[in-house]
Amino acid sequence: MNSSSKSDSFWYVLYTKPRAEKKLAQQLQEDGIEAYCPTQVELKVWSDRKKKVETPLLPSMILVYIENEKRELVFNRKNAIRYLYWLGQPAKVTSEEVESLKSLLDDSQFENHGLQKMQAGVKLDMTSLGFEHIQGTVTYTSTTECWVVLEGLGYVVKFKKKTLKF
C-alpha cells in the first residue's frame, strides 16, 4: 500500500473511559475523525422523579472510521484508552454492520413479540432487526431483556423489552 486513501480506512472499536463515550466521539469528530457512539433512550427512575436518558449502547466503547496508519491519532484525546483486539489484530467492523446498527437504532417502530419464548443457544437471523448478513446467538433471556452475541461483531447486544422486535 503505497498511498493512503479512504479505501484504506476501517471501522475500529475504541475503548473509552467510563461515561466518556459521547464526549470522546464529539471530540474526535472535531479533530476530523469519523466517530460513532450508538445510543438508546432509557427511562431512569429515582425515588422522586423519572427521566428519559440517552445512554451508550456499547458501554465504554465507540466506533471510529480511520486509516490503519492513523489509528494512533485518537490517543491525542485523554478519554481514549485502547482499541479492541480480536485474534491478535485490531477488531474491524464492516461499514454494512455499522449502517445496520444505525438503521436499527433510528427505527422507532420496535415492539416486543414473545421475549420469554427466546432461549439461550438459539441462533437468530438478525436481518429482521436491521442487521444484514449477521447471525446472532441468544445467550441470556428474562422477561425484560434478551442478550444476543453478534458473531460478525464479536460483541453482545442487550435488547430491552421496549425495543425488541421479532
GROMACS .gro file of N, CA and C in nm:
model
  498
    1MET      N    1   0.084  -0.119   0.000
    1MET     CA    2   0.000   0.000   0.000
    1MET      C    3   0.087   0.124   0.000
    2ASN      N    4   0.107   0.182  -0.113
    2ASN     CA    5   0.195   0.297  -0.125
    2ASN      C    6   0.126   0.426  -0.087
    3SER      N    7  -0.001   0.440  -0.113
    3SER     CA    8  -0.069   0.566  -0.082
    3SER      C    9  -0.191   0.541   0.003
    4SER      N   10  -0.222   0.639   0.087
    4SER     CA   11  -0.338   0.629   0.174
    4SER      C   12  -0.460   0.683   0.102
    5SER      N   13  -0.573   0.618   0.124
    5SER     CA   14  -0.699   0.664   0.068
    5SER      C   15  -0.810   0.621   0.160
    6LYS      N   16  -0.931   0.665   0.131
    6LYS     CA   17  -1.047   0.626   0.211
    6LYS      C   18  -1.067   0.476   0.207
    7SER      N   19  -1.023   0.410   0.099
    7SER     CA   20  -1.040   0.266   0.090
    7SER      C   21  -0.950   0.192   0.190
    8ASP      N   22  -0.849   0.260   0.245
    8ASP     CA   23  -0.763   0.201   0.346
    8ASP      C   24  -0.820   0.220   0.486
    9SER      N   25  -0.935   0.284   0.497
    9SER     CA   26  -0.997   0.312   0.626
    9SER      C   27  -1.093   0.200   0.665
   10PHE      N   28  -1.101   0.179   0.795
   10PHE     CA   29  -1.190   0.078   0.850
   10PHE      C   30  -1.256   0.132   0.976
   11TRP      N   31  -1.365   0.069   1.016
   11TRP     CA   32  -1.426   0.099   1.145
   11TRP      C   33  -1.356   0.013   1.250
   12TYR      N   34  -1.311   0.076   1.357
   12TYR     CA   35  -1.246   0.007   1.468
   12TYR      C   36  -1.325   0.035   1.595
   13VAL      N   37  -1.317  -0.059   1.689
   13VAL     CA   38  -1.382  -0.042   1.819
   13VAL      C   39  -1.278   0.016   1.915
   14LEU      N   40  -1.311   0.131   1.973
   14LEU     CA   41  -1.220   0.202   2.063
   14LEU      C   42  -1.277   0.204   2.203
   15TYR      N   43  -1.199   0.154   2.301
   15TYR     CA   44  -1.241   0.162   2.441
   15TYR      C   45  -1.222   0.305   2.491
   16THR      N   46  -1.316   0.349   2.574
   16THR     CA   47  -1.310   0.483   2.632
   16THR      C   48  -1.310   0.472   2.784
   17LYS      N   49  -1.282   0.584   2.848
   17LYS     CA   50  -1.301   0.589   2.993
   17LYS      C   51  -1.451   0.577   3.020
   18PRO      N   52  -1.488   0.526   3.137
   18PRO     CA   53  -1.632   0.511   3.168
   18PRO      C   54  -1.707   0.643   3.157
   19ARG      N   55  -1.825   0.638   3.098
   19ARG     CA   56  -1.916   0.751   3.080
   19ARG      C   57  -1.854   0.866   3.000
   20ALA      N   58  -1.760   0.834   2.912
   20ALA     CA   59  -1.698   0.937   2.827
   20ALA      C   60  -1.722   0.912   2.680
   21GLU      N   61  -1.810   0.817   2.647
   21GLU     CA   62  -1.829   0.774   2.508
   21GLU      C   63  -1.875   0.889   2.419
   22LYS      N   64  -1.984   0.955   2.457
   22LYS     CA   65  -2.040   1.061   2.372
   22LYS      C   66  -1.944   1.179   2.361
   23LYS      N   67  -1.879   1.213   2.470
   23LYS     CA   68  -1.785   1.325   2.469
   23LYS      C   69  -1.665   1.296   2.378
   24LEU      N   70  -1.610   1.176   2.389
   24LEU     CA   71  -1.494   1.140   2.305
   24LEU      C   72  -1.533   1.137   2.158
   25ALA      N   73  -1.650   1.081   2.126
   25ALA     CA   74  -1.695   1.078   1.987
   25ALA      C   75  -1.705   1.219   1.931
   26GLN      N   76  -1.758   1.311   2.009
   26GLN     CA   77  -1.769   1.450   1.965
   26GLN      C   78  -1.631   1.513   1.946
   27GLN      N   79  -1.540   1.488   2.039
   27GLN     CA   80  -1.404   1.544   2.029
   27GLN      C   81  -1.332   1.491   1.906
   28LEU      N   82  -1.345   1.362   1.880
   28LEU     CA   83  -1.279   1.304   1.762
   28LEU      C   84  -1.336   1.362   1.634
   29GLN      N   85  -1.467   1.384   1.630
   29GLN     CA   86  -1.527   1.446   1.512
   29GLN      C   87  -1.474   1.588   1.493
   30GLU      N   88  -1.453   1.660   1.602
   30GLU     CA   89  -1.393   1.793   1.593
   30GLU      C   90  -1.251   1.786   1.538
   31ASP      N   91  -1.182   1.672   1.564
   31ASP     CA   92  -1.046   1.651   1.512
   31ASP      C   93  -1.046   1.600   1.368
   32GLY      N   94  -1.164   1.582   1.309
   32GLY     CA   95  -1.174   1.534   1.172
   32GLY      C   96  -1.175   1.382   1.158
   33ILE      N   97  -1.196   1.311   1.268
   33ILE     CA   98  -1.202   1.166   1.267
   33ILE      C   99  -1.349   1.125   1.280
   34GLU      N  100  -1.397   1.042   1.187
   34GLU     CA  101  -1.535   0.998   1.194
   34GLU      C  102  -1.552   0.901   1.310
   35ALA      N  103  -1.642   0.937   1.402
   35ALA     CA  104  -1.666   0.855   1.521
   35ALA      C  105  -1.816   0.838   1.539
   36TYR      N  106  -1.855   0.721   1.590
   36TYR     CA  107  -1.997   0.691   1.610
   36TYR      C  108  -2.016   0.628   1.746
   37CYS      N  109  -2.103   0.689   1.824
   37CYS     CA  110  -2.140   0.636   1.955
   37CYS      C  111  -2.288   0.599   1.950
   38PRO      N  112  -2.320   0.472   1.926
   38PRO     CA  113  -2.462   0.433   1.921
   38PRO      C  114  -2.525   0.450   2.059
   39THR      N  115  -2.644   0.512   2.062
   39THR     CA  116  -2.711   0.537   2.189
   39THR      C  117  -2.855   0.486   2.185
   40GLN      N  118  -2.911   0.468   2.303
   40GLN     CA  119  -3.050   0.432   2.319
   40GLN      C  120  -3.109   0.517   2.430
   41VAL      N  121  -3.239   0.539   2.426
   41VAL     CA  122  -3.306   0.617   2.530
   41VAL      C  123  -3.362   0.521   2.633
   42GLU      N  124  -3.326   0.544   2.759
   42GLU     CA  125  -3.375   0.462   2.868
   42GLU      C  126  -3.453   0.549   2.966
   43LEU      N  127  -3.550   0.492   3.030
   43LEU     CA  128  -3.624   0.562   3.133
   43LEU      C  129  -3.559   0.531   3.267
   44LYS      N  130  -3.499   0.631   3.330
   44LYS     CA  131  -3.436   0.616   3.461
   44LYS      C  132  -3.536   0.658   3.567
   45VAL      N  133  -3.548   0.579   3.672
   45VAL     CA  134  -3.643   0.607   3.778
   45VAL      C  135  -3.567   0.628   3.909
   46TRP      N  136  -3.589   0.743   3.970
   46TRP     CA  137  -3.537   0.773   4.102
   46TRP      C  138  -3.654   0.778   4.199
   47SER      N  139  -3.628   0.793   4.326
   47SER     CA  140  -3.736   0.795   4.424
   47SER      C  141  -3.829   0.915   4.405
   48ASP      N  142  -3.778   1.024   4.350
   48ASP     CA  143  -3.860   1.145   4.337
   48ASP      C  144  -3.897   1.183   4.194
   49ARG      N  145  -3.844   1.110   4.093
   49ARG     CA  146  -3.873   1.151   3.954
   49ARG      C  147  -3.837   1.040   3.856
   50LYS      N  148  -3.884   1.060   3.734
   50LYS     CA  149  -3.849   0.974   3.621
   50LYS      C  150  -3.794   1.064   3.512
   51LYS      N  151  -3.696   1.012   3.439
   51LYS     CA  152  -3.636   1.092   3.332
   51LYS      C  153  -3.587   1.000   3.221
   52LYS      N  154  -3.608   1.044   3.094
   52LYS     CA  155  -3.553   0.972   2.981
   52LYS      C  156  -3.409   1.019   2.961
   53VAL      N  157  -3.317   0.921   2.954
   53VAL     CA  158  -3.175   0.950   2.944
   53VAL      C  159  -3.118   0.876   2.824
   54GLU      N  160  -3.038   0.945   2.745
   54GLU     CA  161  -2.971   0.883   2.631
   54GLU      C  162  -2.843   0.816   2.682
   55THR      N  163  -2.835   0.684   2.667
   55THR     CA  164  -2.719   0.609   2.716
   55THR      C  165  -2.652   0.534   2.600
   56PRO      N  166  -2.521   0.516   2.608
   56PRO     CA  167  -2.450   0.442   2.502
   56PRO      C  168  -2.494   0.296   2.497
   57LEU      N  169  -2.511   0.244   2.378
   57LEU     CA  170  -2.546   0.104   2.358
   57LEU      C  171  -2.427   0.013   2.388
   58LEU      N  172  -2.307   0.061   2.359
   58LEU     CA  173  -2.184  -0.014   2.384
   58LEU      C  174  -2.108   0.057   2.497
   59PRO      N  175  -2.128   0.017   2.622
   59PRO     CA  176  -2.064   0.087   2.734
   59PRO      C  177  -1.912   0.091   2.720
   60SER      N  178  -1.855   0.209   2.740
   60SER     CA  179  -1.711   0.233   2.734
   60SER      C  180  -1.650   0.200   2.598
   61MET      N  181  -1.731   0.209   2.490
   61MET     CA  182  -1.680   0.184   2.355
   61MET      C  183  -1.746   0.277   2.255
   62ILE      N  184  -1.670   0.315   2.153
   62ILE     CA  185  -1.723   0.385   2.037
   62ILE      C  186  -1.663   0.322   1.913
   63LEU      N  187  -1.718   0.356   1.798
   63LEU     CA  188  -1.665   0.309   1.671
   63LEU      C  189  -1.598   0.426   1.601
   64VAL      N  190  -1.479   0.405   1.548
   64VAL     CA  191  -1.409   0.511   1.474
   64VAL      C  192  -1.372   0.460   1.336
   65TYR      N  193  -1.391   0.547   1.237
   65TYR     CA  194  -1.358   0.515   1.099
   65TYR      C  195  -1.230   0.591   1.065
   66ILE      N  196  -1.121   0.516   1.049
   66ILE     CA  197  -0.991   0.581   1.034
   66ILE      C  198  -0.897   0.488   0.957
   67GLU      N  199  -0.799   0.547   0.894
   67GLU     CA  200  -0.698   0.468   0.824
   67GLU      C  201  -0.611   0.397   0.927
   68ASN      N  202  -0.568   0.277   0.895
   68ASN     CA  203  -0.488   0.196   0.987
   68ASN      C  204  -0.363   0.271   1.034
   69GLU      N  205  -0.298   0.341   0.941
   69GLU     CA  206  -0.174   0.412   0.973
   69GLU      C  207  -0.197   0.530   1.067
   70LYS      N  208  -0.321   0.579   1.076
   70LYS     CA  209  -0.352   0.696   1.158
   70LYS      C  210  -0.426   0.661   1.287
   71ARG      N  211  -0.435   0.532   1.317
   71ARG     CA  212  -0.512   0.490   1.434
   71ARG      C  213  -0.464   0.552   1.565
   72GLU      N  214  -0.337   0.583   1.574
   72GLU     CA  215  -0.282   0.638   1.698
   72GLU      C  216  -0.330   0.781   1.725
   73LEU      N  217  -0.385   0.850   1.625
   73LEU     CA  218  -0.431   0.988   1.643
   73LEU      C  219  -0.541   1.001   1.748
   74VAL      N  220  -0.618   0.894   1.769
   74VAL     CA  221  -0.726   0.902   1.867
   74VAL      C  222  -0.672   0.922   2.009
   75PHE      N  223  -0.549   0.883   2.032
   75PHE     CA  224  -0.492   0.892   2.167
   75PHE      C  225  -0.446   1.033   2.201
   76ASN      N  226  -0.468   1.129   2.110
   76ASN     CA  227  -0.446   1.271   2.142
   76ASN      C  228  -0.553   1.320   2.239
   77ARG      N  229  -0.658   1.244   2.255
   77ARG     CA  230  -0.767   1.277   2.348
   77ARG      C  231  -0.756   1.188   2.471
   78LYS      N  232  -0.769   1.248   2.589
   78LYS     CA  233  -0.742   1.174   2.713
   78LYS      C  234  -0.844   1.064   2.744
   79ASN      N  235  -0.963   1.069   2.687
   79ASN     CA  236  -1.064   0.968   2.719
   79ASN      C  237  -1.051   0.840   2.636
   80ALA      N  238  -0.959   0.838   2.539
   80ALA     CA  239  -0.935   0.718   2.458
   80ALA      C  240  -0.840   0.626   2.535
   81ILE      N  241  -0.880   0.499   2.550
   81ILE     CA  242  -0.799   0.404   2.628
   81ILE      C  243  -0.716   0.314   2.535
   82ARG      N  244  -0.784   0.231   2.456
   82ARG     CA  245  -0.715   0.138   2.366
   82ARG      C  246  -0.816   0.083   2.267
   83TYR      N  247  -0.766   0.017   2.164
   83TYR     CA  248  -0.852  -0.049   2.067
   83TYR      C  249  -0.888  -0.189   2.115
   84LEU      N  250  -1.003  -0.238   2.071
   84LEU     CA  251  -1.043  -0.375   2.096
   84LEU      C  252  -0.969  -0.464   1.997
   85TYR      N  253  -0.913  -0.574   2.047
   85TYR     CA  254  -0.842  -0.668   1.960
   85TYR      C  255  -0.919  -0.798   1.953
   86TRP      N  256  -0.914  -0.862   1.836
   86TRP     CA  257  -0.979  -0.990   1.813
   86TRP      C  258  -0.878  -1.078   1.741
   87LEU      N  259  -0.841  -1.190   1.802
   87LEU     CA  260  -0.742  -1.283   1.747
   87LEU      C  261  -0.609  -1.215   1.716
   88GLY      N  262  -0.565  -1.128   1.806
   88GLY     CA  263  -0.436  -1.062   1.793
   88GLY      C  264  -0.431  -0.943   1.698
   89GLN      N  265  -0.542  -0.907   1.637
   89GLN     CA  266  -0.548  -0.796   1.543
   89GLN      C  267  -0.654  -0.696   1.592
   90PRO      N  268  -0.637  -0.567   1.558
   90PRO     CA  269  -0.743  -0.471   1.592
   90PRO      C  270  -0.875  -0.515   1.529
   91ALA      N  271  -0.980  -0.519   1.611
   91ALA     CA  272  -1.112  -0.564   1.562
   91ALA      C  273  -1.165  -0.464   1.461
   92LYS      N  274  -1.201  -0.513   1.343
   92LYS     CA  275  -1.258  -0.430   1.238
   92LYS      C  276  -1.406  -0.460   1.227
   93VAL      N  277  -1.485  -0.356   1.210
   93VAL     CA  278  -1.628  -0.369   1.192
   93VAL      C  279  -1.658  -0.321   1.050
   94THR      N  280  -1.738  -0.394   0.978
   94THR     CA  281  -1.767  -0.355   0.840
   94THR      C  282  -1.861  -0.235   0.836
   95SER      N  283  -1.855  -0.160   0.729
   95SER     CA  284  -1.945  -0.046   0.711
   95SER      C  285  -2.091  -0.092   0.709
   96GLU      N  286  -2.115  -0.211   0.653
   96GLU     CA  287  -2.251  -0.265   0.650
   96GLU      C  288  -2.304  -0.289   0.790
   97GLU      N  289  -2.219  -0.341   0.880
   97GLU     CA  290  -2.261  -0.364   1.017
   97GLU      C  291  -2.290  -0.232   1.089
   98VAL      N  292  -2.208  -0.132   1.065
   98VAL     CA  293  -2.231  -0.001   1.128
   98VAL      C  294  -2.359   0.062   1.075
   99GLU      N  295  -2.381   0.054   0.943
   99GLU     CA  296  -2.504   0.109   0.886
   99GLU      C  297  -2.627   0.035   0.937
  100SER      N  298  -2.616  -0.096   0.952
  100SER     CA  299  -2.727  -0.174   1.007
  100SER      C  300  -2.757  -0.133   1.150
  101LEU      N  301  -2.653  -0.111   1.228
  101LEU     CA  302  -2.671  -0.067   1.366
  101LEU      C  303  -2.737   0.070   1.371
  102LYS      N  304  -2.694   0.161   1.283
  102LYS     CA  305  -2.755   0.294   1.277
  102LYS      C  306  -2.902   0.285   1.241
  103SER      N  307  -2.934   0.204   1.140
  103SER     CA  308  -3.074   0.196   1.098
  103SER      C  309  -3.159   0.127   1.205
  104LEU      N  310  -3.101   0.031   1.275
  104LEU     CA  311  -3.173  -0.034   1.383
  104LEU      C  312  -3.209   0.066   1.492
  105LEU      N  313  -3.116   0.151   1.529
  105LEU     CA  314  -3.138   0.246   1.637
  105LEU      C  315  -3.226   0.362   1.593
  106ASP      N  316  -3.226   0.395   1.464
  106ASP     CA  317  -3.308   0.504   1.414
  106ASP      C  318  -3.454   0.463   1.397
  107ASP      N  319  -3.480   0.333   1.389
  107ASP     CA  320  -3.616   0.285   1.367
  107ASP      C  321  -3.696   0.296   1.496
  108SER      N  322  -3.802   0.374   1.493
  108SER     CA  323  -3.884   0.394   1.613
  108SER      C  324  -4.004   0.302   1.616
  109GLN      N  325  -4.009   0.200   1.530
  109GLN     CA  326  -4.125   0.113   1.518
  109GLN      C  327  -4.110  -0.019   1.593
  110PHE      N  328  -4.020  -0.029   1.691
  110PHE     CA  329  -3.997  -0.156   1.758
  110PHE      C  330  -4.108  -0.191   1.856
  111GLU      N  331  -4.139  -0.318   1.861
  111GLU     CA  332  -4.237  -0.371   1.955
  111GLU      C  333  -4.180  -0.500   2.013
  112ASN      N  334  -4.236  -0.544   2.124
  112ASN     CA  335  -4.195  -0.670   2.183
  112ASN      C  336  -4.286  -0.782   2.133
  113HIS      N  337  -4.226  -0.892   2.090
  113HIS     CA  338  -4.304  -1.007   2.044
  113HIS      C  339  -4.245  -1.134   2.104
  114GLY      N  340  -4.301  -1.179   2.216
  114GLY     CA  341  -4.264  -1.309   2.272
  114GLY      C  342  -4.123  -1.320   2.322
  115LEU      N  343  -4.075  -1.223   2.398
  115LEU     CA  344  -3.939  -1.227   2.450
  115LEU      C  345  -3.916  -1.351   2.536
  116GLN      N  346  -4.017  -1.390   2.615
  116GLN     CA  347  -3.999  -1.505   2.703
  116GLN      C  348  -3.984  -1.636   2.626
  117LYS      N  349  -4.017  -1.639   2.497
  117LYS     CA  350  -4.002  -1.760   2.416
  117LYS      C  351  -3.857  -1.781   2.372
  118MET      N  352  -3.774  -1.678   2.381
  118MET     CA  353  -3.634  -1.690   2.341
  118MET      C  354  -3.559  -1.775   2.443
  119GLN      N  355  -3.470  -1.861   2.396
  119GLN     CA  356  -3.392  -1.945   2.485
  119GLN      C  357  -3.245  -1.935   2.451
  120ALA      N  358  -3.159  -1.947   2.553
  120ALA     CA  359  -3.015  -1.942   2.533
  120ALA      C  360  -2.972  -2.050   2.435
  121GLY      N  361  -2.881  -2.016   2.346
  121GLY     CA  362  -2.828  -2.109   2.248
  121GLY      C  363  -2.896  -2.103   2.113
  122VAL      N  364  -3.011  -2.036   2.106
  122VAL     CA  365  -3.085  -2.026   1.980
  122VAL      C  366  -3.010  -1.933   1.885
  123LYS      N  367  -2.993  -1.975   1.760
  123LYS     CA  368  -2.930  -1.892   1.657
  123LYS      C  369  -3.038  -1.807   1.592
  124LEU      N  370  -3.008  -1.679   1.573
  124LEU     CA  371  -3.104  -1.586   1.514
  124LEU      C  372  -3.049  -1.526   1.386
  125ASP      N  373  -3.135  -1.511   1.288
  125ASP     CA  374  -3.102  -1.432   1.170
  125ASP      C  375  -3.137  -1.288   1.208
  126MET      N  376  -3.039  -1.202   1.216
  126MET     CA  377  -3.059  -1.066   1.266
  126MET      C  378  -3.113  -0.971   1.158
  127THR      N  379  -3.147  -1.024   1.041
  127THR     CA  380  -3.199  -0.942   0.932
  127THR      C  381  -3.325  -0.868   0.973
  128SER      N  382  -3.412  -0.934   1.050
  128SER     CA  383  -3.538  -0.870   1.091
  128SER      C  384  -3.514  -0.752   1.186
  129LEU      N  385  -3.394  -0.744   1.244
  129LEU     CA  386  -3.360  -0.633   1.333
  129LEU      C  387  -3.275  -0.528   1.262
  130GLY      N  388  -3.260  -0.538   1.132
  130GLY     CA  389  -3.186  -0.438   1.057
  130GLY      C  390  -3.041  -0.474   1.029
  131PHE      N  391  -2.994  -0.588   1.077
  131PHE     CA  392  -2.857  -0.630   1.051
  131PHE      C  393  -2.856  -0.719   0.929
  132GLU      N  394  -2.772  -0.687   0.833
  132GLU     CA  395  -2.762  -0.769   0.713
  132GLU      C  396  -2.644  -0.863   0.724
  133HIS      N  397  -2.666  -0.988   0.690
  133HIS     CA  398  -2.561  -1.090   0.688
  133HIS      C  399  -2.495  -1.109   0.824
  134ILE      N  400  -2.571  -1.089   0.931
  134ILE     CA  401  -2.517  -1.110   1.065
  134ILE      C  402  -2.606  -1.211   1.136
  135GLN      N  403  -2.541  -1.310   1.196
  135GLN     CA  404  -2.614  -1.408   1.274
  135GLN      C  405  -2.583  -1.382   1.420
  136GLY      N  406  -2.683  -1.401   1.505
  136GLY     CA  407  -2.665  -1.382   1.648
  136GLY      C  408  -2.704  -1.508   1.723
  137THR      N  409  -2.647  -1.523   1.842
  137THR     CA  410  -2.679  -1.635   1.928
  137THR      C  411  -2.731  -1.579   2.060
  138VAL      N  412  -2.849  -1.623   2.100
  138VAL     CA  413  -2.907  -1.579   2.227
  138VAL      C  414  -2.824  -1.640   2.340
  139THR      N  415  -2.779  -1.556   2.435
  139THR     CA  416  -2.700  -1.606   2.547
  139THR      C  417  -2.774  -1.594   2.679
  140TYR      N  418  -2.874  -1.504   2.687
  140TYR     CA  419  -2.947  -1.484   2.812
  140TYR      C  420  -3.083  -1.423   2.779
  141THR      N  421  -3.185  -1.467   2.850
  141THR     CA  422  -3.317  -1.406   2.836
  141THR      C  423  -3.383  -1.393   2.973
  142SER      N  424  -3.468  -1.292   2.983
  142SER     CA  425  -3.553  -1.274   3.100
  142SER      C  426  -3.684  -1.216   3.048
  143THR      N  427  -3.772  -1.178   3.137
  143THR     CA  428  -3.898  -1.121   3.091
  143THR      C  429  -3.881  -0.981   3.035
  144THR      N  430  -3.766  -0.917   3.062
  144THR     CA  431  -3.747  -0.780   3.015
  144THR      C  432  -3.628  -0.762   2.922
  145GLU      N  433  -3.536  -0.860   2.914
  145GLU     CA  434  -3.415  -0.844   2.834
  145GLU      C  435  -3.382  -0.971   2.757
  146CYS      N  436  -3.304  -0.951   2.651
  146CYS     CA  437  -3.251  -1.062   2.572
  146CYS      C  438  -3.110  -1.021   2.528
  147TRP      N  439  -3.011  -1.102   2.562
  147TRP     CA  440  -2.874  -1.073   2.522
  147TRP      C  441  -2.840  -1.159   2.402
  148VAL      N  442  -2.788  -1.096   2.296
  148VAL     CA  443  -2.756  -1.167   2.173
  148VAL      C  444  -2.611  -1.138   2.136
  149VAL      N  445  -2.534  -1.244   2.112
  149VAL     CA  446  -2.396  -1.228   2.064
  149VAL      C  447  -2.403  -1.209   1.914
  150LEU      N  448  -2.355  -1.093   1.865
  150LEU     CA  449  -2.348  -1.068   1.721
  150LEU      C  450  -2.214  -1.122   1.673
  151GLU      N  451  -2.221  -1.235   1.605
  151GLU     CA  452  -2.099  -1.307   1.571
  151GLU      C  453  -2.009  -1.230   1.476
  152GLY      N  454  -2.065  -1.150   1.386
  152GLY     CA  455  -1.984  -1.071   1.294
  152GLY      C  456  -1.909  -0.959   1.365
  153LEU      N  457  -1.966  -0.912   1.478
  153LEU     CA  458  -1.902  -0.805   1.554
  153LEU      C  459  -1.820  -0.858   1.670
  154GLY      N  460  -1.851  -0.981   1.714
  154GLY     CA  461  -1.784  -1.034   1.831
  154GLY      C  462  -1.824  -0.959   1.956
  155TYR      N  463  -1.953  -0.920   1.964
  155TYR     CA  464  -1.999  -0.839   2.076
  155TYR      C  465  -2.138  -0.881   2.118
  156VAL      N  466  -2.171  -0.859   2.244
  156VAL     CA  467  -2.304  -0.889   2.296
  156VAL      C  468  -2.388  -0.762   2.294
  157VAL      N  469  -2.508  -0.771   2.237
  157VAL     CA  470  -2.601  -0.660   2.237
  157VAL      C  471  -2.717  -0.697   2.328
  158LYS      N  472  -2.754  -0.605   2.417
  158LYS     CA  473  -2.862  -0.628   2.511
  158LYS      C  474  -2.986  -0.555   2.460
  159PHE      N  475  -3.090  -0.630   2.427
  159PHE     CA  476  -3.216  -0.572   2.382
  159PHE      C  477  -3.311  -0.567   2.500
  160LYS      N  478  -3.373  -0.453   2.519
  160LYS     CA  479  -3.471  -0.437   2.627
  160LYS      C  480  -3.611  -0.459   2.572
  161LYS      N  481  -3.703  -0.490   2.659
  161LYS     CA  482  -3.840  -0.525   2.619
  161LYS      C  483  -3.903  -0.422   2.528
  162LYS      N  484  -3.883  -0.295   2.551
  162LYS     CA  485  -3.948  -0.192   2.471
  162LYS      C  486  -3.887  -0.176   2.334
  163THR      N  487  -3.767  -0.228   2.309
  163THR     CA  488  -3.701  -0.206   2.181
  163THR      C  489  -3.687  -0.332   2.097
  164LEU      N  490  -3.732  -0.445   2.146
  164LEU     CA  491  -3.710  -0.569   2.074
  164LEU      C  492  -3.826  -0.604   1.984
  165LYS      N  493  -3.797  -0.649   1.862
  165LYS     CA  494  -3.900  -0.691   1.768
  165LYS      C  495  -3.851  -0.814   1.694
  166PHE      N  496  -3.932  -0.918   1.690
  166PHE     CA  497  -3.900  -1.038   1.612
  166PHE      C  498  -4.010  -1.064   1.515
   0.00000   0.00000   0.00000
